[in-house]
Coordinates of C-alpha atoms and ligand atoms in Angstrom, one line a residue:
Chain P
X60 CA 71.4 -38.2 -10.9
X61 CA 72.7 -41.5 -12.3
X62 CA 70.2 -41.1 -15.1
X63 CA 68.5 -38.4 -17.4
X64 CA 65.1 -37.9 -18.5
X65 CA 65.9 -38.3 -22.0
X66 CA 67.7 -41.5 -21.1
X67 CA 64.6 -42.7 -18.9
X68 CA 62.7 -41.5 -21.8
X69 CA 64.3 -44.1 -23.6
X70 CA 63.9 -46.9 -21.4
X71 CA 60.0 -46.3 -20.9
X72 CA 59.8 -46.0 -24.7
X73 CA 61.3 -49.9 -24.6
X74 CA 59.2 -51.0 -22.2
X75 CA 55.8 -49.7 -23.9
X76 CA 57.5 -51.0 -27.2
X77 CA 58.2 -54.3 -25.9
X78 CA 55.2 -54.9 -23.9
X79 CA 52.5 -53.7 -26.9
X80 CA 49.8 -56.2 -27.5
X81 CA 50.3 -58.0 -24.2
X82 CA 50.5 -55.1 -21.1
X83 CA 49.6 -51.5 -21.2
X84 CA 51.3 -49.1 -19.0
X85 CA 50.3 -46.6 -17.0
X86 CA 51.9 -43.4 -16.4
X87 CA 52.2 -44.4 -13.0
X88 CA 53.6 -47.9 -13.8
X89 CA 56.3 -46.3 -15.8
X90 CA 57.0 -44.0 -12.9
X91 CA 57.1 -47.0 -10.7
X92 CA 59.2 -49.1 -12.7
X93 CA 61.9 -46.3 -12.9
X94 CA 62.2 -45.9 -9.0
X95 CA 62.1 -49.6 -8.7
X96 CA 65.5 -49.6 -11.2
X97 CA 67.4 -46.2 -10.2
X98 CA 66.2 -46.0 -6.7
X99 CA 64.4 -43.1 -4.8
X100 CA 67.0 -40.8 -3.8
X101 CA 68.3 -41.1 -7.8
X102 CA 65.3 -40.5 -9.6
X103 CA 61.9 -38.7 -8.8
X104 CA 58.5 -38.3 -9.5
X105 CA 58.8 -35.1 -11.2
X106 CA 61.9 -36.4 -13.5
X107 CA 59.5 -39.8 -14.3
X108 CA 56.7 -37.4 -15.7
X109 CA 58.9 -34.8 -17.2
X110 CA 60.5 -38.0 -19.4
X111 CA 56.6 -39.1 -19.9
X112 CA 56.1 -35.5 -21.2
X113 CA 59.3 -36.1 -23.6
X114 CA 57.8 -38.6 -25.1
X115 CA 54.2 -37.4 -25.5
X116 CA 55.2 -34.6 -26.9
X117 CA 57.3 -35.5 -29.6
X118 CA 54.7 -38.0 -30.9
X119 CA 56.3 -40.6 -30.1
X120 CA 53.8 -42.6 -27.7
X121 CA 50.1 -41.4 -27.4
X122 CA 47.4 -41.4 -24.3
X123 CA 45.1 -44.1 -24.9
X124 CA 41.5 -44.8 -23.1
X125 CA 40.3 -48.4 -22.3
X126 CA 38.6 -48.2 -18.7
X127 CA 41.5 -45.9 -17.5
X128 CA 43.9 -43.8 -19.4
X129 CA 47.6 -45.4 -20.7
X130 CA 50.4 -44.8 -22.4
X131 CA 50.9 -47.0 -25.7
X132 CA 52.5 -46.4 -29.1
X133 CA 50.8 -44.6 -32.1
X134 CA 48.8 -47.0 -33.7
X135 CA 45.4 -47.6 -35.6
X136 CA 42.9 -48.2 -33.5
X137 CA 40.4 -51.2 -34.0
X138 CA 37.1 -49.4 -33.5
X139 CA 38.3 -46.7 -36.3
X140 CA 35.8 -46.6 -39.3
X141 CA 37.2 -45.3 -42.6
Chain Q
X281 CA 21.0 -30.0 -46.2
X282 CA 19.0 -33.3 -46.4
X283 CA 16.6 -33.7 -48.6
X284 CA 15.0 -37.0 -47.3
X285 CA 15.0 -36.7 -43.4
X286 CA 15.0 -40.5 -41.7
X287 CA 11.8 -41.7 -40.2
X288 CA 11.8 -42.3 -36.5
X289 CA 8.5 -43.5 -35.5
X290 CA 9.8 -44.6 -32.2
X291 CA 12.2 -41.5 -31.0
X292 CA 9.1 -39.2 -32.3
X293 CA 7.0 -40.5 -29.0
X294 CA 9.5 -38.6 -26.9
X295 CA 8.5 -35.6 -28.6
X296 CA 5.1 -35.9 -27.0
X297 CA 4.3 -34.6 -23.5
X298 CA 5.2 -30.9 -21.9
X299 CA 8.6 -31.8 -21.3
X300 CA 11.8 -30.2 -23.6
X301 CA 13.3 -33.2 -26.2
X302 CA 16.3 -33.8 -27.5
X303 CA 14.4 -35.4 -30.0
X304 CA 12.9 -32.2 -31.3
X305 CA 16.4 -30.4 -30.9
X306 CA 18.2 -32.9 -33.3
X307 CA 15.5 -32.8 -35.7
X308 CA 15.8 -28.6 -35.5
X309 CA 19.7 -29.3 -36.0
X310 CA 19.6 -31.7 -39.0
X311 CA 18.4 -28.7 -41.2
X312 CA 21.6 -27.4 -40.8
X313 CA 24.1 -30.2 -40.6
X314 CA 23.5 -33.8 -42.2
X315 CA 25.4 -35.5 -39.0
X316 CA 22.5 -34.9 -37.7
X317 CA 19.8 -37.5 -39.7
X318 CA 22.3 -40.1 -39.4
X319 CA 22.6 -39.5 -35.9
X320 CA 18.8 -39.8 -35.2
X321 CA 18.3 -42.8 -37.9
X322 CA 21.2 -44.9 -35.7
X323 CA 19.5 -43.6 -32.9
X324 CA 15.9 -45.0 -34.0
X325 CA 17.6 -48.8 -34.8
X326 CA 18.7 -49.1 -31.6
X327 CA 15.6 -48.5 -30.2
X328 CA 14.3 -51.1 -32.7
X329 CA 17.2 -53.5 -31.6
X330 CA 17.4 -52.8 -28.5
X331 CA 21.1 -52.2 -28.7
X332 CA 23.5 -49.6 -28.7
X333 CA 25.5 -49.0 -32.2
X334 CA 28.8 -47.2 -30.8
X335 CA 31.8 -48.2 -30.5
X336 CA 34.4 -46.2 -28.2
X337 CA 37.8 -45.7 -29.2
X338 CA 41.1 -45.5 -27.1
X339 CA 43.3 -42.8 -28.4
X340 CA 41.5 -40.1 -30.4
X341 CA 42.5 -36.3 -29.0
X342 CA 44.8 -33.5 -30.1
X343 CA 48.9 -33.5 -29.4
X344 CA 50.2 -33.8 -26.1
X345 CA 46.9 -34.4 -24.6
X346 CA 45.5 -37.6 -22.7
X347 CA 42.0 -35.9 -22.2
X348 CA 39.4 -33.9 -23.5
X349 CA 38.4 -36.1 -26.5
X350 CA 36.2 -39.1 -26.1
X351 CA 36.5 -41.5 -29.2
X352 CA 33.0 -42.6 -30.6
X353 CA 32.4 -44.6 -33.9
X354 CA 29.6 -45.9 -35.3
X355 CA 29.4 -49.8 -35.7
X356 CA 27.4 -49.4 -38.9
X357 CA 29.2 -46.7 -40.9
X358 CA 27.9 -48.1 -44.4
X359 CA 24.8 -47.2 -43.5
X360 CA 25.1 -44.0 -41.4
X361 CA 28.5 -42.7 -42.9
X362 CA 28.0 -39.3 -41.7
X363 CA 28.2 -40.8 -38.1
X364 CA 31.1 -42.9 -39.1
X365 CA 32.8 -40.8 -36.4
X366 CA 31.4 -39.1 -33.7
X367 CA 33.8 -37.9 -31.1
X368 CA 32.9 -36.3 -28.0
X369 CA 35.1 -33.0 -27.1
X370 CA 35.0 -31.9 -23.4
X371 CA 35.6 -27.9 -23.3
X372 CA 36.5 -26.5 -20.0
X373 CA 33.8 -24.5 -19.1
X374 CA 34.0 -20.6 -17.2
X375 CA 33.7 -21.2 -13.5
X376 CA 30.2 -20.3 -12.3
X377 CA 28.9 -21.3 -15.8
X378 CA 29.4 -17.6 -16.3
X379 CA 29.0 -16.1 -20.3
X380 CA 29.0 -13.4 -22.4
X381 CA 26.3 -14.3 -25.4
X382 CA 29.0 -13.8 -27.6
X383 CA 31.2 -16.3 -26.4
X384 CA 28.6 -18.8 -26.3
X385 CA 27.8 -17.9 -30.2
X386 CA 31.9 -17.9 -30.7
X387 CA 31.7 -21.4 -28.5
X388 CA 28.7 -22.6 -31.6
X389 CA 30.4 -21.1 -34.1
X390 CA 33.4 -23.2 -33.3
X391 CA 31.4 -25.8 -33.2
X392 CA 29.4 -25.5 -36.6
X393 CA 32.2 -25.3 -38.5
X394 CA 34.1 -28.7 -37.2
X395 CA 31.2 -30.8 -35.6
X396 CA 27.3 -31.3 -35.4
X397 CA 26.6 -28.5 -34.1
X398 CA 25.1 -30.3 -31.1
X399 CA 26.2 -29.5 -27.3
X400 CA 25.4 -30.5 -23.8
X401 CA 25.5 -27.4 -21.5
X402 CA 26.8 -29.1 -19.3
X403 CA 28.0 -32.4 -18.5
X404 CA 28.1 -33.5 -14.9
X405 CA 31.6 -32.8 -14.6
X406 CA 30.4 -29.3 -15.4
X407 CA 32.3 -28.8 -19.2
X408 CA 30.9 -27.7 -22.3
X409 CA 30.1 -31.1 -24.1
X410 CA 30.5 -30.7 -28.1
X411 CA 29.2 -34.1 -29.4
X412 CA 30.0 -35.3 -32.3
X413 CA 33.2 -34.7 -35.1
X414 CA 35.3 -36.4 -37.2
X415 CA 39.0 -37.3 -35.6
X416 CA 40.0 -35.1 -38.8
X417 CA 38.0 -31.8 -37.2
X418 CA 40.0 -32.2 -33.8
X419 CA 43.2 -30.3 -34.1
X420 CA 41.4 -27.5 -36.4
X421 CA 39.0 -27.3 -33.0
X422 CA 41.5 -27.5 -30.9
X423 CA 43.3 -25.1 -32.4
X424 CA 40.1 -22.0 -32.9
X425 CA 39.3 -22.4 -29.2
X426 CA 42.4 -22.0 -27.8
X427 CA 43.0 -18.7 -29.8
X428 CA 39.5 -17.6 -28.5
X429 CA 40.6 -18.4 -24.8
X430 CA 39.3 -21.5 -24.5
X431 CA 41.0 -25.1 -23.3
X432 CA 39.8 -28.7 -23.3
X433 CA 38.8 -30.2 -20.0
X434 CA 39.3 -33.6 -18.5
X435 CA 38.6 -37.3 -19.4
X436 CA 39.9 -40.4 -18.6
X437 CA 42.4 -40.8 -15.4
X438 CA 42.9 -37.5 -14.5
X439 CA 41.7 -34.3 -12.6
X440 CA 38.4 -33.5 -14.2
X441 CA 37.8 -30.2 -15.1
X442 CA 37.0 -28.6 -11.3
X443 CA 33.4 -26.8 -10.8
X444 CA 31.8 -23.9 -8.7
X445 CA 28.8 -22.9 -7.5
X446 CA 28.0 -19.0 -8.7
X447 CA 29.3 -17.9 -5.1
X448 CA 30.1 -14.6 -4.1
X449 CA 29.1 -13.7 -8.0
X450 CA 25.2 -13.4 -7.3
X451 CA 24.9 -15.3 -4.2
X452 CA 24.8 -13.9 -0.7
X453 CA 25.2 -17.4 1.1
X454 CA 28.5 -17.8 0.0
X455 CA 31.2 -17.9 2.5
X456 CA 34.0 -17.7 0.3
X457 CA 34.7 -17.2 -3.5
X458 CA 33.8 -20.1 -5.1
X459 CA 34.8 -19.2 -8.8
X460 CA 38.4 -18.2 -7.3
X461 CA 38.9 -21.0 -6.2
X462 CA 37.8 -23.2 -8.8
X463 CA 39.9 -21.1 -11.7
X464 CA 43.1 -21.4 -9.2
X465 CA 42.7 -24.9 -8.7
X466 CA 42.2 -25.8 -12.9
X467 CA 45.2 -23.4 -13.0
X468 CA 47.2 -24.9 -10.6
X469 CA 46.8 -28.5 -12.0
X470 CA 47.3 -27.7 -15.6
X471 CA 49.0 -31.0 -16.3
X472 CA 47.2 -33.5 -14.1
X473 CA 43.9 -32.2 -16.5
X474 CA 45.6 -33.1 -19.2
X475 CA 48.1 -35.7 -18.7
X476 CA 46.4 -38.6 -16.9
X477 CA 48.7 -39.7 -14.4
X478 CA 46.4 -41.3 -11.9
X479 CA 44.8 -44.5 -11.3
X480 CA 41.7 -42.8 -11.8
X481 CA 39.3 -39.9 -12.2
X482 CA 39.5 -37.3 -9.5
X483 CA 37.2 -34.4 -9.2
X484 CA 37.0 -31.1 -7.3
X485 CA 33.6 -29.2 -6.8
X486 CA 33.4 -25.8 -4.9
X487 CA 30.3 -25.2 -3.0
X488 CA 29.6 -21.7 -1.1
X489 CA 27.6 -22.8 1.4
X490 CA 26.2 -26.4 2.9
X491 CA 23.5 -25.6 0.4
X492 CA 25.8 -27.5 -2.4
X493 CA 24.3 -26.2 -5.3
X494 CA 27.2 -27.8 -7.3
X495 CA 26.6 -31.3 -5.5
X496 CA 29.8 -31.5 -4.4
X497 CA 29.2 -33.7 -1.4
X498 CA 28.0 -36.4 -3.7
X499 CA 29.6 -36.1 -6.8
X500 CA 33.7 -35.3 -6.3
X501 CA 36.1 -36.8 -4.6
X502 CA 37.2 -33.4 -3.1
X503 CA 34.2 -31.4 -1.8
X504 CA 35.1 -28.0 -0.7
X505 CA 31.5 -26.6 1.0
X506 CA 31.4 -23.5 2.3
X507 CA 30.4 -22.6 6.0
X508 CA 30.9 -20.4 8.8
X509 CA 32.6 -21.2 12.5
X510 CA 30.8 -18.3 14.8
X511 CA 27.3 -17.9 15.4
X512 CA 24.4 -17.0 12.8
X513 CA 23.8 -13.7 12.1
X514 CA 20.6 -13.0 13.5
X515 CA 18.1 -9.9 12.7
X516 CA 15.0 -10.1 15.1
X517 CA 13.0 -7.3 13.7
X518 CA 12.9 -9.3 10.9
X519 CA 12.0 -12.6 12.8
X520 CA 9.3 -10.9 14.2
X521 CA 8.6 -9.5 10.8
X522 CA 8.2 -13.3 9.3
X523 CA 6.3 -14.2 12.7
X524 CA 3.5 -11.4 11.9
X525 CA 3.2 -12.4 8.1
X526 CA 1.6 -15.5 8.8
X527 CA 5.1 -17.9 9.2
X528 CA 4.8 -20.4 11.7
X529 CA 8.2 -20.4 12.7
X530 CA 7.7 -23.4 15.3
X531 CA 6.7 -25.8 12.8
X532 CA 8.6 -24.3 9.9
X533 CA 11.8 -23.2 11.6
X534 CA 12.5 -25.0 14.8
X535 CA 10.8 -28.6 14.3
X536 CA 13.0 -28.5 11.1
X537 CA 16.2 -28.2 12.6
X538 CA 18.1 -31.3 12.4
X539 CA 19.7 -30.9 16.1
X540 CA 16.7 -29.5 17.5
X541 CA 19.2 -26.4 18.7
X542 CA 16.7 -23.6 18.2
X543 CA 13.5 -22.3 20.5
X544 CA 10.8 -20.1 19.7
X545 CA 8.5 -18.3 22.5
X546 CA 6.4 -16.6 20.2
X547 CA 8.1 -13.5 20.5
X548 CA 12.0 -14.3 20.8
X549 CA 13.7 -16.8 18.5
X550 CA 17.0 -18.7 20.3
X551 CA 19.6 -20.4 18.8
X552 CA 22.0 -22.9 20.8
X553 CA 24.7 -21.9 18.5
X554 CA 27.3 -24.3 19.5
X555 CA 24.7 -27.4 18.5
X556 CA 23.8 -25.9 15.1
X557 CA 25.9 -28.3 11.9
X558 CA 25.3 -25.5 9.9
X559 CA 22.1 -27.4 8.0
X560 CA 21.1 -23.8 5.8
X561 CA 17.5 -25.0 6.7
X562 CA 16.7 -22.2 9.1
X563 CA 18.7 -19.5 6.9
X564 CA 16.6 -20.7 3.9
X565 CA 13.4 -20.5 5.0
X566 CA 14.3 -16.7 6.9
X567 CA 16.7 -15.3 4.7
X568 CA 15.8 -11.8 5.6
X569 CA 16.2 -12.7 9.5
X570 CA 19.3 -15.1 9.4
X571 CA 22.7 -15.0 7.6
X572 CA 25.8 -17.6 7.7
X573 CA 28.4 -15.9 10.8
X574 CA 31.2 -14.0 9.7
X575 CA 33.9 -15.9 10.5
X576 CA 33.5 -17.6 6.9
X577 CA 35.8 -20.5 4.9
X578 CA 35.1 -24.2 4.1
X579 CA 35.1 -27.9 5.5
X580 CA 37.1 -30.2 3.2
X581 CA 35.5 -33.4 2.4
X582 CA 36.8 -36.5 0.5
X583 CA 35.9 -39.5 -1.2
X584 CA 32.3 -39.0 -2.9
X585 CA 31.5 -40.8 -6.6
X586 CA 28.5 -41.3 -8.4
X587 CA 28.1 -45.4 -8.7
X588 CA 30.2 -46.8 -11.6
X589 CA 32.1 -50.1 -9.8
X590 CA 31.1 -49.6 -6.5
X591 CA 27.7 -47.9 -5.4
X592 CA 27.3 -44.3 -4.9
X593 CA 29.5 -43.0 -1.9
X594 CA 29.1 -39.6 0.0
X595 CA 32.0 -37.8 1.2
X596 CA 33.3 -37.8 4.6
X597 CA 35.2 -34.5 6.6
X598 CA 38.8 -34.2 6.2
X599 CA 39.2 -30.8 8.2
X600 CA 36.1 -29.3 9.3
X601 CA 37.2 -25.3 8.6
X602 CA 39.8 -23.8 7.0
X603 CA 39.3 -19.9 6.7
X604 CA 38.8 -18.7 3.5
X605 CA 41.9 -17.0 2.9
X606 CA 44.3 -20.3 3.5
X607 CA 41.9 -22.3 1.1
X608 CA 43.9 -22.8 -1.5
X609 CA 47.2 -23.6 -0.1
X610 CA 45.8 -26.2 2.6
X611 CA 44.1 -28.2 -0.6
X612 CA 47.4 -27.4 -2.0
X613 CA 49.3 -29.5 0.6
X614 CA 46.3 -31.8 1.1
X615 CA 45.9 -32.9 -2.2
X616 CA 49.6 -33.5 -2.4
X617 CA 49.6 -35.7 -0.1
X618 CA 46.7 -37.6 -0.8
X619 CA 47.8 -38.2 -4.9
X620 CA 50.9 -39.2 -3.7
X621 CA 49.0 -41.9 -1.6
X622 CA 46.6 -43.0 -3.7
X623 CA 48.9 -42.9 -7.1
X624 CA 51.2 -45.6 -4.8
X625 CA 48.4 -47.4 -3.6
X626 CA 45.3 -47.0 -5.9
X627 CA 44.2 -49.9 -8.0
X628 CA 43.0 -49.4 -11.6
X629 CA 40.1 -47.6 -11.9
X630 CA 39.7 -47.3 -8.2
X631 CA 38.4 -43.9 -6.4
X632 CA 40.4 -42.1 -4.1
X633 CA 36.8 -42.8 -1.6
X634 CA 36.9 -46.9 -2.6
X635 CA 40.8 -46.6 -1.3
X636 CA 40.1 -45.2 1.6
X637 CA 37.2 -47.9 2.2
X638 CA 39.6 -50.7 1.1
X639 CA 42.4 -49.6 3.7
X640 CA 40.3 -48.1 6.2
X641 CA 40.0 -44.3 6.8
X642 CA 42.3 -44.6 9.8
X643 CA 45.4 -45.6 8.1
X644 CA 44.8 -43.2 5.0
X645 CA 44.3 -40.5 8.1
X646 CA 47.5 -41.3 9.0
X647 CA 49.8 -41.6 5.6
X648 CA 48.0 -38.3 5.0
X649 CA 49.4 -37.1 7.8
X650 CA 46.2 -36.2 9.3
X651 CA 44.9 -36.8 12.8
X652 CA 41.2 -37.8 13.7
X653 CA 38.9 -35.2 15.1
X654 CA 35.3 -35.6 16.1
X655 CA 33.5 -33.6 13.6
X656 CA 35.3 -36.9 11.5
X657 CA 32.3 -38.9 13.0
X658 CA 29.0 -38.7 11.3
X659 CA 26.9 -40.7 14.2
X660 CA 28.2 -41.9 17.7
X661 CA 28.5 -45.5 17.5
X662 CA 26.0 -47.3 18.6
X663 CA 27.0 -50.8 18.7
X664 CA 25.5 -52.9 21.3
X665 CA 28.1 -55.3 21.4
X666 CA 30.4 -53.1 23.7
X667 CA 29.6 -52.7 27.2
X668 CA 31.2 -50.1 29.9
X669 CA 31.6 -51.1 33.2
X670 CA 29.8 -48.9 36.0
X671 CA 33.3 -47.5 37.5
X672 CA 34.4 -46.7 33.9
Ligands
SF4_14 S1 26.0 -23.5 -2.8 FE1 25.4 -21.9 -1.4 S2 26.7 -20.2 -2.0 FE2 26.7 -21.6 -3.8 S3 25.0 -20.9 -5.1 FE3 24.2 -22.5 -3.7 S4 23.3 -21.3 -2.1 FE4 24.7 -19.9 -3.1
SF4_15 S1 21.5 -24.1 10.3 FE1 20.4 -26.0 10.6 S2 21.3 -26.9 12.4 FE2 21.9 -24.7 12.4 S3 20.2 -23.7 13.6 FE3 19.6 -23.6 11.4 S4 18.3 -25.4 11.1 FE4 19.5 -25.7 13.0

């Protein structure tokens, strides 16, 4: 494996970083775009959401709902009261 | 407690009539818990207005999580601050709908302590609905039902929490167990429930028998129904029985039959077994005459949704019987294959049944790895565009 999940981690953390406020990812899209950069027979499924589960876990990005469910940073969200 | 109590004037007119209100139940509850009046004053504007007060939030729900919480807030908090918040939690419920009374007072126990105190048993996904806490209340929730044995269920893009009829539990139509299945499958797919990885919601529902008590055929996109693949069982005595007590068994009975497979002489009832689609209608009306065969399992159906996008879609037969005991581990392979399609191929928010209408159900037959079989076909074209020549 030419990459590890920590490191794909990482890069999806970046991606979700970089793209906040103008695209939301999907778990799926973050799978996708790993595959697309490492290539199928480097990287699978099953590493894609075990790097996903890295980074849910430790807080560090957060399932969000807005007419289907994404992955986005912590954040306060606008419909929040108080 | 509250000492003033709101006036509704306009939600007190559905207290009126037979019927049971939810009305009169929130008024009940708000002696107990405050969330309550606020609830039912915000409630009574927007009848007045016209319009709904809540907002939904995005990413309310405990760690690790992506479902099971449904963020609500109130767009007038200053003057209904006790509904400033009013989260939804999804609880996975037993399969069957099976419980003791005392987990269902440990269930409202729970839910006094760290919400309204009001539930839905059950919403149409089949959980335990708590409605109504404060994004503070969530992990403390969380946290007492999980040590009582309980677990959130599904929202958002993900496998919602799978249902099941009673089945072999109390019912005798059922031609395989039901409850089984549906607590292996919600075990199997612990962290598509809770980690949405798909483009969409995806639902399982296990029926017993073509009765579909669970509405599986209409409302998940995998329906799992129960039949049989030999003949009905088939107790004359007790046809003659029914016959004697007054039943007319040729209007009831045989004019009922969708195919028309069954013949009645006035003494001998006759079924053509290999016409019979296994309706339930002549087994319902004669249950002490006519059972479901014994060879028992399920047909596996895909692609049924209540209408959100698209309209309301029924699902269609994947494999027409799989014996009861290789259930699980042919929707174990199936379902592989078909998340794997639709997670490369789904759109946003699209149905694994509005893919397969998009892309036609022969190509998803084949990435599925599937091949076509008649019982596929719901009605014999009859398109009067194509024409056969006499020597064909
Ligand atoms: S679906 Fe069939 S087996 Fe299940 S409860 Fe209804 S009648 Fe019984
Ligand atoms: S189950 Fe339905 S189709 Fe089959 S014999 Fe009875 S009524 Fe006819």
């Amino acid at each position: 494996m030419a990459v590890t999940v920590e490191q794909m981690a990482e890069e999806m953390y970046e991606m979700i970083k970089e793209a906040m406020g103008k695209k939301s990812f999907k778990a799926t899209d973050l799978t996708k775009a790993m595959i697309a950069k490492y290539g199928e027979g480097e990287v699978s499924k099953d590493d894609c959401k075990h790097a996903i589960r890295i980074l849910i876990d430790s807080g560090r990005c957060v399932y969000s709902y807005f007419g289907g469910s994404f992955i986005t940073l912590p954040h306060k969200e606008g419909a929040a009261n108080e | 407690m509250a000492d003033e109590t709101k006036k509704t004037p306009k939600l007190d007119e559905l207290e009126k009539g037979p019927w049971p209100s939810f009305v009169k139940e929130i008024k009940q509850a708000r002696k107990v818990n405050t969330m309550c009046d606020d609830l039912l004053g915000q409630l009574e504007t927007s009848y007045e207005e016209k319009k709904g007060h809540w907002k939904h939030g995005g990413i309310v729900g405990v760690m690790g999580y992506g479902g099971g919480v449904i963020g609500r807030y109130s767009d007038m908090p200053e003057k209904f601050p006790k509904v400033a918040h009013f989260h939804t939690m999804r609880v996975n419920q037993p399969a069957g709908w099976f419980y003791t009374s005392k987990a269902l007072r440990t269930l409202c126990d729970i839910w006094d302590r760290h919400g309204s105190g009001l539930t839905n048993m059950h919403g149409s996904t089949g959980d335990i609905v708590f409605l109504g806490t404060k994004t503070d209340e969530l992990e403390p929730c969380f946290a007492e039902l999980t040590k009582e044995g309980f677990d959130l269920g599904g929202s958002g893009s993900v496998m919602r929490t799978p249902s099941a009829c009673v089945g072999q539990a109390r019912c005798e139509w059922a031609c395989y167990d039901t409850m089984k299945l549906c607590y292996d499958l919600t075990q199997t797919y612990q962290d598509e429930l809770h980690r949405p990885a798909f483009p969409y919601k995806f639902k399982f529902k296990c029926a017993g028998c073509p009765n579909d008590c669970v509405a599986s055929i209409a409302r998940s996109d995998m329906s799992i129904i129960g039949t049989w693949k030999d003949s009905i069982q088939q107790d004359d005595a007790a046809v003659a029985e029914y016959a004697k007590k007054g039943m007319d068994i040729q209007k009831d009975v045989c004019d009922n039959c969708p195919t028309k497979c069954m013949s009645w002489d006035g003494k001998k009832l006759t079924i053509e077994n290999h016409e019979c689609v296994r309706c339930m209608h002549c087994i319902n009306v004669m249950p002490k005459a006519l059972r479901p065969g014994k060879e028992r399992g399920a047909t596996i159906l895909i692609g049924a949704k209540a209408p959100i996008i698209q309209g309301a879609m029924l699902s269609s037969v994947l494999i027409p019987f799989v014996p009861a005991a290789e259930l699980l581990d042919t929707i174990k392979e199936l379902t592989s294959r078909i998340w794997d399609f639709w997670s490369e191929y789904g759109k946003n928010r699209e149905r694994i049944g509005e893919l397969i209408q998009r892309v036609g159900m022969a190509n998803f037959l084949d990435a599925i790895g599937l091949d076509p079989v008649p019982e596929m076909v719901s009605a014999p074209r009859d398109n009067p565009y194509i024409y056969f020549k006499k020597e064909e």
